[in-house]
mmCIF file of C-alpha atoms in Angstrom:
data_model
loop_
_atom_site.group_PDB
_atom_site.id
_atom_site.type_symbol
_atom_site.label_atom_id
_atom_site.label_comp_id
_atom_site.label_asym_id
_atom_site.label_seq_id
_atom_site.Cartn_x
_atom_site.Cartn_y
_atom_site.Cartn_z
ATOM 1 C CA UNK A 5 28.254 282.372 163.878
ATOM 2 C CA UNK A 6 24.833 281.279 163.732
ATOM 3 C CA UNK A 7 26.472 277.742 165.446
ATOM 4 C CA UNK A 8 28.027 279.655 167.857
ATOM 5 C CA UNK A 9 25.872 281.861 169.448
ATOM 6 C CA UNK A 10 22.798 279.903 169.475
ATOM 7 C CA UNK A 11 24.847 276.876 171.033
ATOM 8 C CA UNK A 12 27.154 278.650 173.654
ATOM 9 C CA UNK A 13 23.846 280.542 174.676
ATOM 10 C CA UNK A 14 21.868 277.282 175.482
ATOM 11 C CA UNK A 15 25.066 276.345 177.129
ATOM 12 C CA UNK A 16 25.608 279.499 179.270
ATOM 13 C CA UNK A 17 21.669 279.964 179.951
ATOM 14 C CA UNK A 18 21.845 275.560 181.137
ATOM 15 C CA UNK A 19 24.639 276.018 182.637
ATOM 16 C CA UNK A 20 23.227 275.378 186.219
ATOM 17 C CA UNK A 21 23.084 271.376 185.409
ATOM 18 C CA UNK A 22 26.757 271.773 184.699
ATOM 19 C CA UNK A 23 27.409 272.424 187.720
ATOM 20 C CA UNK A 24 24.935 270.202 189.789
ATOM 21 C CA UNK A 25 27.735 267.640 187.511
ATOM 22 C CA UNK A 26 30.235 269.072 188.965
ATOM 23 C CA UNK A 27 29.194 269.436 192.518
ATOM 24 C CA UNK A 28 28.079 265.596 192.233
ATOM 25 C CA UNK A 29 31.542 265.115 190.731
ATOM 26 C CA UNK A 30 33.365 266.191 193.338
ATOM 27 C CA UNK A 31 31.694 264.700 195.644
ATOM 28 C CA UNK A 32 31.758 261.733 194.722
ATOM 29 C CA UNK A 33 35.251 261.939 194.474
ATOM 30 C CA UNK A 34 35.561 263.560 197.977
ATOM 31 C CA UNK A 35 33.871 260.433 198.871
ATOM 32 C CA UNK A 36 36.269 258.324 197.326
ATOM 33 C CA UNK A 37 39.390 259.393 199.208
ATOM 34 C CA UNK A 38 37.574 259.976 202.218
ATOM 35 C CA UNK A 39 36.696 256.459 202.395
ATOM 36 C CA UNK A 40 40.604 255.102 201.409
ATOM 37 C CA UNK A 41 41.690 257.381 203.995
ATOM 38 C CA UNK A 42 39.450 255.682 206.780
ATOM 39 C CA UNK A 43 40.128 252.777 205.500
ATOM 40 C CA UNK A 44 43.354 253.430 206.449
ATOM 41 C CA UNK A 45 42.424 254.884 210.124
ATOM 42 C CA UNK A 46 42.596 258.141 209.096
ATOM 43 C CA UNK A 47 39.994 261.574 208.596
ATOM 44 C CA UNK A 48 39.718 264.584 207.067
ATOM 45 C CA UNK A 49 36.857 267.095 207.841
ATOM 46 C CA UNK A 50 36.796 268.365 204.943
ATOM 47 C CA UNK A 51 36.178 265.098 203.000
ATOM 48 C CA UNK A 52 34.145 263.696 205.400
ATOM 49 C CA UNK A 53 31.628 267.225 205.079
ATOM 50 C CA UNK A 54 31.057 266.569 201.451
ATOM 51 C CA UNK A 55 31.631 262.812 201.112
ATOM 52 C CA UNK A 56 28.689 262.976 203.167
ATOM 53 C CA UNK A 57 26.668 265.541 201.117
ATOM 54 C CA UNK A 58 27.505 262.531 198.472
ATOM 55 C CA UNK A 59 25.542 260.244 200.756
ATOM 56 C CA UNK A 60 23.062 261.888 200.986
ATOM 57 C CA UNK A 61 18.874 261.382 199.426
ATOM 58 C CA UNK A 62 19.229 264.649 197.647
ATOM 59 C CA UNK A 63 21.332 263.323 194.641
ATOM 60 C CA UNK A 64 19.733 263.492 191.267
ATOM 61 C CA UNK A 65 19.750 260.652 190.347
ATOM 62 C CA UNK A 66 20.926 257.139 192.650
ATOM 63 C CA UNK A 67 23.880 255.114 190.891
ATOM 64 C CA UNK A 68 22.617 251.612 190.470
ATOM 65 C CA UNK A 69 26.532 249.933 189.751
ATOM 66 C CA UNK A 70 28.347 249.193 193.264
ATOM 67 C CA UNK A 71 32.236 250.572 193.388
ATOM 68 C CA UNK A 72 33.079 246.928 191.463
ATOM 69 C CA UNK A 73 31.727 247.939 188.511
ATOM 70 C CA UNK A 74 32.624 251.491 188.666
ATOM 71 C CA UNK A 75 35.899 252.286 186.503
ATOM 72 C CA UNK A 76 38.771 252.892 189.397
ATOM 73 C CA UNK A 77 39.792 256.696 188.622
ATOM 74 C CA UNK A 78 43.730 255.033 187.790
ATOM 75 C CA UNK A 79 42.444 252.983 184.240
ATOM 76 C CA UNK A 80 40.983 256.533 183.130
ATOM 77 C CA UNK A 81 43.528 259.067 185.085
ATOM 78 C CA UNK A 82 46.115 257.326 183.427
ATOM 79 C CA UNK A 83 45.095 256.873 180.226
ATOM 80 C CA UNK A 84 44.261 260.460 179.210
ATOM 81 C CA UNK A 85 47.598 261.019 181.140
ATOM 82 C CA UNK A 86 48.953 258.453 178.283
ATOM 83 C CA UNK A 87 47.096 260.124 175.223
ATOM 84 C CA UNK A 88 47.813 263.386 175.629
ATOM 85 C CA UNK A 89 51.822 263.053 175.441
ATOM 86 C CA UNK A 90 50.800 260.894 172.745
ATOM 87 C CA UNK A 91 49.006 264.255 170.808
ATOM 88 C CA UNK A 92 51.894 266.558 172.250
ATOM 89 C CA UNK A 93 54.724 264.114 169.755
ATOM 90 C CA UNK A 94 52.602 262.693 167.242
ATOM 91 C CA UNK A 95 51.437 266.759 166.153
ATOM 92 C CA UNK A 96 55.068 267.871 167.418
ATOM 93 C CA UNK A 97 56.569 265.115 164.414
ATOM 94 C CA UNK A 98 54.035 264.936 161.680
ATOM 95 C CA UNK A 99 52.400 268.918 162.144
ATOM 96 C CA UNK A 100 55.332 270.587 163.719
ATOM 97 C CA UNK A 101 53.315 271.995 166.120
ATOM 98 C CA UNK A 102 54.282 272.486 169.660
ATOM 99 C CA UNK A 103 53.548 270.489 172.976
ATOM 100 C CA UNK A 104 52.071 273.261 174.140
ATOM 101 C CA UNK A 105 49.415 273.733 171.444
ATOM 102 C CA UNK A 106 48.752 270.752 171.995
ATOM 103 C CA UNK A 107 48.019 270.309 175.423
ATOM 104 C CA UNK A 108 46.151 273.710 175.010
ATOM 105 C CA UNK A 109 44.033 271.720 171.952
ATOM 106 C CA UNK A 110 42.755 269.249 174.813
ATOM 107 C CA UNK A 111 41.969 271.392 177.176
ATOM 108 C CA UNK A 112 39.528 273.396 174.825
ATOM 109 C CA UNK A 113 38.621 269.834 173.565
ATOM 110 C CA UNK A 114 37.710 268.892 177.103
ATOM 111 C CA UNK A 115 35.810 271.933 177.497
ATOM 112 C CA UNK A 116 34.248 272.068 174.523
ATOM 113 C CA UNK A 117 33.415 267.971 175.735
ATOM 114 C CA UNK A 118 30.561 269.132 178.761
ATOM 115 C CA UNK A 119 29.310 271.663 175.923
ATOM 116 C CA UNK A 120 28.564 269.215 173.287
ATOM 117 C CA UNK A 121 27.366 266.711 175.820
ATOM 118 C CA UNK A 122 25.071 269.249 177.189
ATOM 119 C CA UNK A 123 23.977 270.646 173.713
ATOM 120 C CA UNK A 124 23.069 267.129 172.658
ATOM 121 C CA UNK A 125 20.959 266.843 175.609
ATOM 122 C CA UNK A 126 19.338 269.435 175.670
ATOM 123 C CA UNK A 127 18.583 270.207 172.120
ATOM 124 C CA UNK A 128 19.116 267.321 170.129
ATOM 125 C CA UNK A 129 21.906 269.167 168.187
ATOM 126 C CA UNK A 130 25.304 267.618 169.297
ATOM 127 C CA UNK A 131 27.332 271.726 168.464
ATOM 128 C CA UNK A 132 30.215 269.587 167.242
ATOM 129 C CA UNK A 133 30.972 272.491 164.125
ATOM 130 C CA UNK A 134 30.404 275.163 166.895
ATOM 131 C CA UNK A 135 33.013 273.968 169.245
ATOM 132 C CA UNK A 136 35.499 273.015 166.485
ATOM 133 C CA UNK A 137 35.050 276.664 165.210
ATOM 134 C CA UNK A 138 35.263 278.017 168.352
ATOM 135 C CA UNK A 139 38.640 275.668 168.872
ATOM 136 C CA UNK A 140 39.555 277.485 165.663
ATOM 137 C CA UNK A 141 39.089 281.551 166.554
ATOM 138 C CA UNK A 142 41.439 280.669 169.796
ATOM 139 C CA UNK A 143 43.720 279.515 168.003
ATOM 140 C CA UNK A 144 44.117 282.156 165.326
ATOM 141 C CA UNK A 145 44.426 284.450 168.621
ATOM 142 C CA UNK A 146 47.386 282.605 169.488
ATOM 143 C CA UNK A 147 49.416 282.426 166.149
ATOM 144 C CA UNK A 148 48.832 285.264 165.789
ATOM 145 C CA UNK A 149 50.635 286.420 168.845
ATOM 146 C CA UNK A 150 53.284 284.202 168.019
ATOM 147 C CA UNK A 151 54.051 285.569 164.688
ATOM 148 C CA UNK A 152 54.188 282.453 162.400
ATOM 149 C CA UNK A 153 53.934 281.983 158.924
ATOM 150 C CA UNK A 154 50.877 282.404 157.740
ATOM 151 C CA UNK A 155 51.493 278.710 156.491
ATOM 152 C CA UNK A 156 51.910 277.364 159.408
ATOM 153 C CA UNK A 157 49.225 278.878 161.086
ATOM 154 C CA UNK A 158 46.427 277.377 159.182
ATOM 155 C CA UNK A 159 47.800 274.082 159.713
ATOM 156 C CA UNK A 160 48.460 274.800 163.483
ATOM 157 C CA UNK A 161 44.767 276.297 163.582
ATOM 158 C CA UNK A 162 42.976 273.197 161.540
ATOM 159 C CA UNK A 163 45.060 270.909 163.325
ATOM 160 C CA UNK A 164 44.167 272.568 166.960
ATOM 161 C CA UNK A 165 40.579 272.068 165.816
ATOM 162 C CA UNK A 166 40.161 268.788 164.447
ATOM 163 C CA UNK A 167 41.359 267.633 167.772
ATOM 164 C CA UNK A 168 38.948 270.037 169.764
ATOM 165 C CA UNK A 169 35.622 268.596 167.282
ATOM 166 C CA UNK A 170 37.117 265.088 168.012
ATOM 167 C CA UNK A 171 37.210 264.917 171.690
ATOM 168 C CA UNK A 172 34.418 266.543 171.626
ATOM 169 C CA UNK A 173 32.699 263.968 169.029
ATOM 170 C CA UNK A 174 34.453 260.833 171.320
ATOM 171 C CA UNK A 175 33.816 261.940 174.688
ATOM 172 C CA UNK A 176 29.391 262.772 173.121
ATOM 173 C CA UNK A 177 29.180 259.641 171.217
ATOM 174 C CA UNK A 178 30.491 257.650 174.667
ATOM 175 C CA UNK A 179 28.719 259.313 176.912
ATOM 176 C CA UNK A 180 25.232 258.188 175.206
ATOM 177 C CA UNK A 181 27.137 255.168 175.474
ATOM 178 C CA UNK A 182 26.718 255.353 178.940
ATOM 179 C CA UNK A 183 23.095 256.984 179.021
ATOM 180 C CA UNK A 184 21.724 253.527 177.178
ATOM 181 C CA UNK A 185 24.333 251.585 179.359
ATOM 182 C CA UNK A 186 22.421 253.544 182.440
ATOM 183 C CA UNK A 187 19.379 252.156 181.706
ATOM 184 C CA UNK A 188 19.940 249.029 180.781
ATOM 185 C CA UNK A 189 22.177 248.619 183.617
ATOM 186 C CA UNK A 190 25.332 247.904 182.463
ATOM 187 C CA UNK A 191 28.236 247.272 184.340
ATOM 188 C CA UNK A 192 29.886 250.859 183.643
ATOM 189 C CA UNK A 193 33.716 248.515 183.996
ATOM 190 C CA UNK A 194 32.259 246.025 181.342
ATOM 191 C CA UNK A 195 30.938 249.030 178.754
ATOM 192 C CA UNK A 196 34.091 251.334 179.646
ATOM 193 C CA UNK A 197 36.427 248.551 178.336
ATOM 194 C CA UNK A 198 34.396 247.297 175.401
ATOM 195 C CA UNK A 199 34.673 250.809 174.207
ATOM 196 C CA UNK A 200 38.144 251.256 174.715
ATOM 197 C CA UNK A 201 38.943 248.864 172.075
ATOM 198 C CA UNK A 202 36.488 249.572 169.667
ATOM 199 C CA UNK A 203 38.516 252.889 170.090
ATOM 200 C CA UNK A 204 41.407 251.108 169.791
ATOM 201 C CA UNK A 205 40.367 249.617 166.547
ATOM 202 C CA UNK A 206 39.169 252.451 165.133
ATOM 203 C CA UNK A 207 42.231 254.333 165.524
ATOM 204 C CA UNK A 208 43.808 251.987 162.968
ATOM 205 C CA UNK A 209 41.048 251.934 160.683
ATOM 206 C CA UNK A 210 40.088 255.053 160.597
ATOM 207 C CA UNK A 211 43.021 256.717 158.831
ATOM 208 C CA UNK A 212 43.191 253.309 156.168
ATOM 209 C CA UNK A 213 39.191 254.654 154.998
ATOM 210 C CA UNK A 214 40.400 258.039 154.351
ATOM 211 C CA UNK A 215 43.133 256.747 152.564
ATOM 212 C CA UNK A 216 41.223 254.824 150.591
ATOM 213 C CA UNK A 217 38.916 257.595 149.904
ATOM 214 C CA UNK A 218 41.628 259.909 149.318
ATOM 215 C CA UNK A 219 43.008 257.784 146.120
ATOM 216 C CA UNK A 220 40.037 256.694 145.017
ATOM 217 C CA UNK A 221 38.370 260.347 145.098
ATOM 218 C CA UNK A 222 41.539 262.495 145.122
ATOM 219 C CA UNK A 223 39.394 265.702 144.132
ATOM 220 C CA UNK A 224 38.399 265.653 147.438
ATOM 221 C CA UNK A 225 41.939 267.465 148.613
ATOM 222 C CA UNK A 226 43.183 268.623 145.632
ATOM 223 C CA UNK A 227 42.562 271.715 143.707
ATOM 224 C CA UNK A 228 40.034 271.433 140.851
ATOM 225 C CA UNK A 229 39.964 273.548 137.939
ATOM 226 C CA UNK A 230 36.806 275.268 137.248
ATOM 227 C CA UNK A 231 36.298 272.837 134.000
ATOM 228 C CA UNK A 232 36.243 269.402 136.634
ATOM 229 C CA UNK A 233 34.339 268.189 138.514
ATOM 230 C CA UNK A 234 34.507 266.045 141.421
ATOM 231 C CA UNK A 235 32.050 263.345 143.712
ATOM 232 C CA UNK A 236 31.925 264.995 146.304
ATOM 233 C CA UNK A 237 31.653 269.088 147.168
ATOM 234 C CA UNK A 238 32.635 268.520 151.280
ATOM 235 C CA UNK A 239 31.006 271.471 152.319
ATOM 236 C CA UNK A 240 32.544 270.985 155.525
ATOM 237 C CA UNK A 241 35.549 271.276 154.808
ATOM 238 C CA UNK A 242 35.075 274.423 153.205
ATOM 239 C CA UNK A 243 33.818 276.108 155.973
ATOM 240 C CA UNK A 244 36.628 274.990 157.657
ATOM 241 C CA UNK A 245 39.077 276.483 155.957
ATOM 242 C CA UNK A 246 37.284 279.737 154.975
ATOM 243 C CA UNK A 247 37.500 279.534 159.441
ATOM 244 C CA UNK A 248 40.986 279.045 159.374
ATOM 245 C CA UNK A 249 42.006 281.437 157.059
ATOM 246 C CA UNK A 250 39.290 284.331 158.326
ATOM 247 C CA UNK A 251 41.576 283.878 161.810
ATOM 248 C CA UNK A 252 44.825 283.653 159.959
ATOM 249 C CA UNK A 253 45.078 286.651 157.236
ATOM 250 C CA UNK A 254 45.114 289.986 158.169
ATOM 251 C CA UNK A 255 41.898 291.161 156.976
ATOM 252 C CA UNK A 256 38.666 289.509 156.438
ATOM 253 C CA UNK A 257 38.098 288.080 153.641
ATOM 254 C CA UNK A 258 33.834 288.978 153.610
ATOM 255 C CA UNK A 259 32.062 291.943 152.787
ATOM 256 C CA UNK A 260 31.112 294.675 155.372
ATOM 257 C CA UNK A 261 27.568 293.370 154.539
ATOM 258 C CA UNK A 262 28.055 289.606 154.943
ATOM 259 C CA UNK A 263 29.845 290.865 158.500
ATOM 260 C CA UNK A 264 27.149 292.937 159.191
ATOM 261 C CA UNK A 265 24.918 290.173 158.054
ATOM 262 C CA UNK A 266 26.713 287.591 160.048
ATOM 263 C CA UNK A 267 26.859 289.439 163.750
ATOM 264 C CA UNK A 268 22.875 290.149 163.769
ATOM 265 C CA UNK A 269 22.130 286.647 162.805
ATOM 266 C CA UNK A 270 24.559 285.577 166.193
ATOM 267 C CA UNK A 271 22.326 288.491 168.340
ATOM 268 C CA UNK A 272 19.046 287.192 166.921
ATOM 269 C CA UNK A 273 20.156 283.447 168.116
ATOM 270 C CA UNK A 274 21.273 284.595 171.710
ATOM 271 C CA UNK A 275 17.712 286.501 172.087
ATOM 272 C CA UNK A 276 15.956 284.025 170.556
ATOM 273 C CA UNK A 277 18.142 280.831 173.423
ATOM 274 C CA UNK A 278 16.553 283.896 176.215
ATOM 275 C CA UNK A 279 12.806 284.182 174.726
ATOM 276 C CA UNK A 280 12.978 280.540 174.884
ATOM 277 C CA UNK A 281 14.368 280.240 178.206
ATOM 278 C CA UNK A 282 13.104 283.027 180.826
ATOM 279 C CA UNK A 283 9.537 284.298 178.508
ATOM 280 C CA UNK A 284 8.091 280.756 177.040
ATOM 281 C CA UNK A 285 7.934 278.821 180.138
ATOM 282 C CA UNK A 286 5.037 277.444 181.929
ATOM 283 C CA UNK A 287 1.330 278.340 180.397
ATOM 284 C CA UNK A 288 4.048 279.613 177.303
ATOM 285 C CA UNK A 289 6.084 276.234 176.812
ATOM 286 C CA UNK A 290 3.758 275.287 173.915
ATOM 287 C CA UNK A 291 5.081 278.403 171.681
ATOM 288 C CA UNK A 292 8.477 277.027 171.531
ATOM 289 C CA UNK A 293 7.317 274.929 168.482
ATOM 290 C CA UNK A 294 6.546 278.104 165.938
ATOM 291 C CA UNK A 295 10.411 278.827 167.413
ATOM 292 C CA UNK A 296 13.232 277.795 164.201
ATOM 293 C CA UNK A 297 15.793 275.189 164.881
ATOM 294 C CA UNK A 298 19.226 277.713 164.230
ATOM 295 C CA UNK A 299 21.253 274.624 165.249
ATOM 296 C CA UNK A 300 19.430 273.812 161.523
ATOM 297 C CA UNK A 301 19.265 276.293 160.054
ATOM 298 C CA UNK A 302 23.573 276.957 160.636
ATOM 299 C CA UNK A 303 24.035 273.505 159.579
ATOM 300 C CA UNK A 304 21.858 273.939 156.392
ATOM 301 C CA UNK A 305 23.933 277.103 156.026
ATOM 302 C CA UNK A 306 27.296 275.675 155.779
ATOM 303 C CA UNK A 307 26.071 273.218 153.087
ATOM 304 C CA UNK A 308 25.502 275.391 150.913
ATOM 305 C CA UNK A 309 23.878 274.882 147.682
ATOM 306 C CA UNK A 310 24.475 271.103 147.739
ATOM 307 C CA UNK A 311 20.640 269.856 148.166
ATOM 308 C CA UNK A 312 21.674 266.477 148.513
ATOM 309 C CA UNK A 313 21.732 266.297 152.700
ATOM 310 C CA UNK A 314 18.594 268.587 152.575
ATOM 311 C CA UNK A 315 16.581 266.091 150.286
ATOM 312 C CA UNK A 316 17.660 263.355 152.241
ATOM 313 C CA UNK A 317 16.152 264.961 155.634
ATOM 314 C CA UNK A 318 13.027 265.812 154.296
ATOM 315 C CA UNK A 319 12.752 262.553 152.432
ATOM 316 C CA UNK A 320 13.436 261.107 156.315
ATOM 317 C CA UNK A 321 11.690 263.545 158.055
ATOM 318 C CA UNK A 322 8.342 263.011 155.905
ATOM 319 C CA UNK A 323 8.755 258.928 156.043
ATOM 320 C CA UNK A 324 8.805 259.168 160.232
ATOM 321 C CA UNK A 325 6.050 261.629 159.919
ATOM 322 C CA UNK A 326 4.106 259.889 158.326
ATOM 323 C CA UNK A 327 4.770 256.237 160.157
ATOM 324 C CA UNK A 328 4.389 258.188 163.439
ATOM 325 C CA UNK A 329 0.834 259.317 162.727
ATOM 326 C CA UNK A 330 -0.453 256.402 161.103
ATOM 327 C CA UNK A 331 1.250 253.116 162.756
ATOM 328 C CA UNK A 332 2.610 254.891 166.359
ATOM 329 C CA UNK A 333 3.106 251.945 168.621
ATOM 330 C CA UNK A 334 4.710 249.997 165.249
ATOM 331 C CA UNK A 335 7.170 253.458 165.157
ATOM 332 C CA UNK A 336 8.534 253.387 168.513
ATOM 333 C CA UNK A 337 9.583 249.782 167.908
ATOM 334 C CA UNK A 338 11.615 250.009 164.650
ATOM 335 C CA UNK A 339 12.130 253.962 164.064
ATOM 336 C CA UNK A 340 15.268 254.444 165.292
ATOM 337 C CA UNK A 341 16.373 250.835 164.844
ATOM 338 C CA UNK A 342 15.950 251.065 160.724
ATOM 339 C CA UNK A 343 17.357 254.829 161.147
ATOM 340 C CA UNK A 344 20.525 253.737 162.716
ATOM 341 C CA UNK A 345 20.672 251.055 160.141
ATOM 342 C CA UNK A 346 20.199 253.614 156.899
ATOM 343 C CA UNK A 347 22.998 255.349 158.331
ATOM 344 C CA UNK A 348 25.657 252.692 159.176
ATOM 345 C CA UNK A 349 24.589 251.279 155.464
ATOM 346 C CA UNK A 350 25.117 254.654 153.524
ATOM 347 C CA UNK A 351 28.689 254.734 155.537
ATOM 348 C CA UNK A 352 29.486 251.461 154.615
ATOM 349 C CA UNK A 353 28.679 251.328 150.878
ATOM 350 C CA UNK A 354 30.181 254.453 150.722
ATOM 351 C CA UNK A 355 33.405 252.571 150.723
ATOM 352 C CA UNK A 356 32.809 249.920 148.738
ATOM 353 C CA UNK A 357 31.886 252.316 146.233
ATOM 354 C CA UNK A 358 35.274 253.731 146.717
ATOM 355 C CA UNK A 359 36.623 250.101 146.378
ATOM 356 C CA UNK A 360 34.626 249.954 142.724
ATOM 357 C CA UNK A 361 35.989 253.285 141.944
ATOM 358 C CA UNK A 362 39.695 252.334 142.436
ATOM 359 C CA UNK A 363 39.356 249.084 140.835
ATOM 360 C CA UNK A 364 37.410 250.924 138.065
ATOM 361 C CA UNK A 365 34.501 249.087 137.992
ATOM 362 C CA UNK A 366 32.276 252.144 139.683
ATOM 363 C CA UNK A 367 29.230 253.151 138.119
ATOM 364 C CA UNK A 368 31.677 256.205 136.550
ATOM 365 C CA UNK A 369 32.852 253.549 134.517
ATOM 366 C CA UNK A 370 29.601 251.396 133.769
ATOM 367 C CA UNK A 371 26.359 253.284 135.219
ATOM 368 C CA UNK A 372 23.956 256.381 133.950
ATOM 369 C CA UNK A 373 23.034 259.195 134.757
ATOM 370 C CA UNK A 374 19.877 259.395 133.253
ATOM 371 C CA UNK A 375 17.112 260.955 135.712
ATOM 372 C CA UNK A 376 19.735 262.295 138.478
ATOM 373 C CA UNK A 377 18.751 265.648 139.414
ATOM 374 C CA UNK A 378 21.770 268.548 138.129
ATOM 375 C CA UNK A 379 23.343 265.921 135.853
ATOM 376 C CA UNK A 380 24.024 265.847 131.598
ATOM 377 C CA UNK A 381 22.274 262.617 129.876
#
C-alpha cells in the first residue's frame, strides 16, 4: 500500500511533466506526417499547425540527432505489434490466459512504464513493485467478474502482474540507457538496435538462469515444512503471493487492525507527497531532507525480517558517505562504477554458486557456518 500510494501520488503531482512529454510526442508525430505529405505535394492545416509548434524555439530540449539517426516508426511499431501477438500466443498456450487479458496486461504495462520512468527520474526509486501490485489489483477485479476458479484466477493474476512489471522494468532500463546515450550524443538508432540484440539474447538466457537456480535450490518453488530451511527467503515472492490471494479470495486474509493500519499509512504517504510538493517549496525546500523516503520504507516492509539486504544497504550507505566526505573527487569518478561492478559481481557470483550447488561442491558441502549471524555453529 505504501509503495502504490506514494508512487501514484508523486506521479499525479508531477503529471505536468507527462503532459509536456505527450504534447512533444504528438507534435513530433504531426511534424513527421506533415513532412511526408509535403514531399508528396500535399498539405494538412491541422498537421502543419502542430508541426510548426514542434519546430518552435520553446521546446524543452533540442534533439541532437538528425532524422537519419532516428529509429524509424515502422521499426518500433512493427516490433510492438509482433511481441503483443507473441504475448497473446504464449499466455494462451502456456498459461491458459485468453488473448483479451494478455492485451490488457500489455496496455497496463505501457501505462505503468510511464509511471516507473517518471518515478525513477523524479524520486530516484523506480516503483516496479507498485506497478506490479496495481496490475494485480486490476486483474483481481477482472477475474472476479469472469467467475474463474480460485487457482486459475491466481495464476492469471500473477502472469498479468509479471507482464506489467516486466514491461515497466525493461522500459525504465532502456530509457535510462537512452538518457546516457543522449548525454554522450550516441546515435539513437544504433543504440536501439544494440538494445534489441541484447534483449533477444536475454529472452533465452534468463529462462536458462532461472532453470539453473530452480534446479540448484528447489526450495524456492516447493512448499517446505517447518523443519526445512531454504538458502533464499524470497520476500518478493511472498509479497506477490499475498497480493494474488488477497484479490482473489472471497475475504481478505488479514485482520481488521492490519487493514486499518494499511489504509492509514497509505493516507500518510499521500499527505506527505502533497506537503512536499505544495508547501515545502522555495525557501522551505531545505526541510525536505527530514522527510522519510516511503519508497525505501515500503521496500523494507516487503523484505520483512530478512536483514541481509538491510545490512548490505547500510554498509553501502556508510561507505558512500565516508568516501564522498573525505575523497569527493575520487568519489565522483569511481563510486558509481564500483557500485555497478559490485552489483554485477554479486549476480554473476550467484550463478557460479548455483552451478557449484548442482555439482556438489558448494559451501553446503565443504563450507562452514562459523561466525554467520543467525547460524548454528
